[in-house]
Each structure stands twice: as structure tokens, then as C-alpha cells.
N, CA and C of each residue as an Amber inpcrd file, in Angstrom:
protein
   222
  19.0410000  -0.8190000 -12.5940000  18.5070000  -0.3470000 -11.3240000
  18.7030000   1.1650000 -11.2060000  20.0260000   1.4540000 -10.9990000
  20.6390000   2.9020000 -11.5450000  19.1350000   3.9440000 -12.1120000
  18.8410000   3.1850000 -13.8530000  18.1590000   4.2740000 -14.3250000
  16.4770000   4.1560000 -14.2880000  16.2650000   3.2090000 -13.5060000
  14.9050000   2.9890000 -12.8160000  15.1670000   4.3390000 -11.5000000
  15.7230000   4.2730000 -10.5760000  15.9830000   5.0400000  -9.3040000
  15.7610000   6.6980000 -10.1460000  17.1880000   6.8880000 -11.2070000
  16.8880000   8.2140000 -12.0030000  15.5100000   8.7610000 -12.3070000
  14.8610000   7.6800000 -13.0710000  13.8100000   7.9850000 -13.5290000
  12.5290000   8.3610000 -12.1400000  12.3520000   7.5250000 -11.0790000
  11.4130000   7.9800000 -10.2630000  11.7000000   9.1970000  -9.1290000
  13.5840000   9.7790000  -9.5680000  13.7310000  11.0340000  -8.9050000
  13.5140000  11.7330000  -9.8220000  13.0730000  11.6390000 -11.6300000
  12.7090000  12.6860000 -12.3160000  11.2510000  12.6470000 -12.1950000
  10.5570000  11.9100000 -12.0990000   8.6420000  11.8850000 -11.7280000
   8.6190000  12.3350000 -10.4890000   9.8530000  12.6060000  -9.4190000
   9.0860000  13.3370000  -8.2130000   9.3430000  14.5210000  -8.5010000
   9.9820000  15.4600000  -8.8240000  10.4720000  16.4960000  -9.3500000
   9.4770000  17.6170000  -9.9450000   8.8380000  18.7250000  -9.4750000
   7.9520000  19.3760000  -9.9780000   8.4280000  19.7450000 -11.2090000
   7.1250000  19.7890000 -11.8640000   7.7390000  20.7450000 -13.8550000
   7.2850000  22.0780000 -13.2350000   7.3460000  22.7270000 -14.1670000
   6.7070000  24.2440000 -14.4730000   5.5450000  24.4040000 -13.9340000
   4.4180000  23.3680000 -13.7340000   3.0180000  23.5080000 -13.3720000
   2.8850000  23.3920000 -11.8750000   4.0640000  23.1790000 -10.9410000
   4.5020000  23.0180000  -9.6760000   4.1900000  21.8530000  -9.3770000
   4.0290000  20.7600000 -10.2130000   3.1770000  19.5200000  -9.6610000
   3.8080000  18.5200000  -9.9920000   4.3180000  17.5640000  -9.6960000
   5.3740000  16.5900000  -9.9690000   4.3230000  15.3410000 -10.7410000
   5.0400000  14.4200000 -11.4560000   4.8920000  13.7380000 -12.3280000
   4.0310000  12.3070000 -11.3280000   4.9990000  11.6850000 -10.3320000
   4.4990000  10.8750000  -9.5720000   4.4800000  11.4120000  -8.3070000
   3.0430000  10.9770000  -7.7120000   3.1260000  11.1550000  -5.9040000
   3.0970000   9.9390000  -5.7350000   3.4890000   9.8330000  -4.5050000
   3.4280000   8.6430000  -3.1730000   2.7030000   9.4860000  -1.9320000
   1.4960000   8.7730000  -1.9650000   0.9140000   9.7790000  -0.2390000
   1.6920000   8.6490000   0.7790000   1.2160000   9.2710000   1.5800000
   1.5730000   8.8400000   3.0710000   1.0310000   8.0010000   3.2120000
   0.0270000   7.2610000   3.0270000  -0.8400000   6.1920000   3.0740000
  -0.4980000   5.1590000   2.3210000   0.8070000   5.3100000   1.6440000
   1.6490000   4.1070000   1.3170000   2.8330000   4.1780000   2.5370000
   2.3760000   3.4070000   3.2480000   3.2200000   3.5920000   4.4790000
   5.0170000   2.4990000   4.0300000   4.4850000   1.5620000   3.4170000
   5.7650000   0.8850000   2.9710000   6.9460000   1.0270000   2.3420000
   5.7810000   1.5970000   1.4320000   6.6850000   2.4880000   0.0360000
   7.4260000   3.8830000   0.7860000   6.4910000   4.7780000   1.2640000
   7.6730000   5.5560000   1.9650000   8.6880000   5.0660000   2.8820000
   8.5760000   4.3210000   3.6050000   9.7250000   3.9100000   4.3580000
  10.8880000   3.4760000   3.8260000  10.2390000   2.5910000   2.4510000
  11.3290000   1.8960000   2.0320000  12.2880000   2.4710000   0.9150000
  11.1210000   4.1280000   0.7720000  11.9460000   4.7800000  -0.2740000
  13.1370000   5.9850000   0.9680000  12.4600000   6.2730000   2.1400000
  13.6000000   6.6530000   2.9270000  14.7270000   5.5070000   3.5170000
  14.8680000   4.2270000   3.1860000  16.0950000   3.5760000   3.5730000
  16.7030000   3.2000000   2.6300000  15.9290000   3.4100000   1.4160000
  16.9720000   3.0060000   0.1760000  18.1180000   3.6530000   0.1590000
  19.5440000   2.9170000   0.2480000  20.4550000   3.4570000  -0.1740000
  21.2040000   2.2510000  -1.0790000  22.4690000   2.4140000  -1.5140000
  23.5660000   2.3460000  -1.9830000  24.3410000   1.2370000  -1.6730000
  24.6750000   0.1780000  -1.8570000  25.5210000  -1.0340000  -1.2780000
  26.9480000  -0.4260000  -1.4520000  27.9730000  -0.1620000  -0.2500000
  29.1000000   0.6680000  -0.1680000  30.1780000  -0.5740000  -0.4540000
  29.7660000  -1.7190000  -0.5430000  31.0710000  -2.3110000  -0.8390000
  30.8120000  -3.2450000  -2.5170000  29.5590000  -2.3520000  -3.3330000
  29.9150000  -2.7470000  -5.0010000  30.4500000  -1.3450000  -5.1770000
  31.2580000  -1.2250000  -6.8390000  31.2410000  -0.4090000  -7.5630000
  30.0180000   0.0520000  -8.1980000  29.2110000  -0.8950000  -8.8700000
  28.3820000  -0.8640000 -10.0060000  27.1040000   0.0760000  -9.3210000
  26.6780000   0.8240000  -8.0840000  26.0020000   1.7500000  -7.4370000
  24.7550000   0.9130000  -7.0460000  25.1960000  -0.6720000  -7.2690000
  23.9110000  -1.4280000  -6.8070000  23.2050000  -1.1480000  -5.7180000
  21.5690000  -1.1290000  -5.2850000  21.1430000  -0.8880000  -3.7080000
  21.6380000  -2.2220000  -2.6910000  21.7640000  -2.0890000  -1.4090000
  21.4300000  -2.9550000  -0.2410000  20.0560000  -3.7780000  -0.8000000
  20.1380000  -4.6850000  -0.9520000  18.7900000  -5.5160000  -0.9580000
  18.4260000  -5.9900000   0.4520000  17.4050000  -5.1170000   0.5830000
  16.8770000  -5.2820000   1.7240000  15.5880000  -4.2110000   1.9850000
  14.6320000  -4.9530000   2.2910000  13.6580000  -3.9940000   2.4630000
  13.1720000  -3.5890000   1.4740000  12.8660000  -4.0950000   0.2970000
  13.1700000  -2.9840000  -1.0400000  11.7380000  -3.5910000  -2.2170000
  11.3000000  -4.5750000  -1.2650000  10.0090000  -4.6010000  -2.5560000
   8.9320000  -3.5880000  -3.0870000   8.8530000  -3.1940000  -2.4560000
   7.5800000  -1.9890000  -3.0480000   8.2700000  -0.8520000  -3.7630000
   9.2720000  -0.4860000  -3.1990000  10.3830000   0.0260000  -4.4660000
  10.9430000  -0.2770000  -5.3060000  10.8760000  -1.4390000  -5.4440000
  11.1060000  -2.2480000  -6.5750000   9.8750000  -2.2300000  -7.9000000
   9.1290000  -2.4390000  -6.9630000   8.1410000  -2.2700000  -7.7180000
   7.6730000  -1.1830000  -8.1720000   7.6080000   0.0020000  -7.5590000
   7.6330000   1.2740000  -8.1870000   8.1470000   1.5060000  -9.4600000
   9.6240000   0.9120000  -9.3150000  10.4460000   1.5440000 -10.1720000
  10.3220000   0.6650000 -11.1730000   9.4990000  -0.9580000 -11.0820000
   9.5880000  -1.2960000 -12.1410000   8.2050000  -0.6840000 -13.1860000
   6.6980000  -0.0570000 -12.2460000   6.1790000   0.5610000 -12.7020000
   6.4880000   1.8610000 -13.7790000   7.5850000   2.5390000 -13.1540000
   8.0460000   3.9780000 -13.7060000   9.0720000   3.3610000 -15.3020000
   9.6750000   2.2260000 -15.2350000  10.3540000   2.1920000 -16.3700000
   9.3500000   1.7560000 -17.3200000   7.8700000   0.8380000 -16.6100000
   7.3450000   0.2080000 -17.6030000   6.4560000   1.5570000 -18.3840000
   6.0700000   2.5860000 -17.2490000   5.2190000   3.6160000 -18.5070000
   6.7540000   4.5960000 -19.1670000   7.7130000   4.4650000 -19.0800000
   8.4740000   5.0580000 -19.7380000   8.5790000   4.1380000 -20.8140000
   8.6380000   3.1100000 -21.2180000   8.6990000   2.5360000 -22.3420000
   7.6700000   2.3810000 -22.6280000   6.0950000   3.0130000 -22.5670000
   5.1640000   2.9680000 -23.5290000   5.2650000   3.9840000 -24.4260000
   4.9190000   3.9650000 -25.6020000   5.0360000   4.7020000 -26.8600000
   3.6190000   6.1970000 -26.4850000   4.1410000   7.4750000 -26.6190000
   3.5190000   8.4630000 -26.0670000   3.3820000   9.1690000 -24.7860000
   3.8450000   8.3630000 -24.2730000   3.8450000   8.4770000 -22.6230000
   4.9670000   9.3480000 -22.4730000   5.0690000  10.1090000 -22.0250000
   6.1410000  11.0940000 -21.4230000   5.9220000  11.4000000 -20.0160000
């Protein structure tokens, strides 16, 4: 989970060309919300999230690991 989360704070992140890797418009009204309440479950160690609220970020992030493991894709 950890390096799913990493990975879609390195696709928001502008490169050099000022333009970041992944957008989310506003017109994903879910997905933003649910990427502003994502946090942190304070009573694991392992930095697991609160499950709650969390499907479309879930799904994001399972999008972002799946083109990171295609061959060429950077």
C-alpha cells in the first residue's frame, strides 16, 4: 500500500517540463475527496491507511502500480 501511495505522490509531482505525470481534475469529485481524507491508521505500525472511504483510491493506486510494472513505461 505504502509504495502504491509513493508512487502516485511521484506522478503528481511536476518534472522539468512543469507538468506532472498524473492529473486528477476536479470532475473526479470522489477521487479528490477521498484522496484529501486519506490518511494513516494511528494505531498500526506497518503505516497501513484507515479503510474507509478509500475505493477510488484504491483504485488509482492500483492503476499507478499496474503501468509501473509495464515494461517501457516510465
Amino acid at each position: 500500500v505504502k509504495g502504491g501511495c509513493d508512487r502516485i505522490r511521484e506522478r503528481l509531482r511536476q518534472r522539468g517540463d512543469n507538468r506532472p505525470r498524473l492529473k486528477v481534475f476536479t470532475t473526479c469529485r470522489w477521487t479528490v475527496r477521498e484522496m484529501g481524507g486519506y490518511s494513516i491508521d494511528p494505531n498500526r505500525k506497518d503505516e497501513a491507511p484507515l479503510k474507509k472511504d478509500d475505493h477510488t483510491f484504491d483504485a488509482l493506486r492500483y492503476m499507478v502500480m499496474g503501468i509501473h510494472s509495464w515494461k517501457g513505461i516510465v
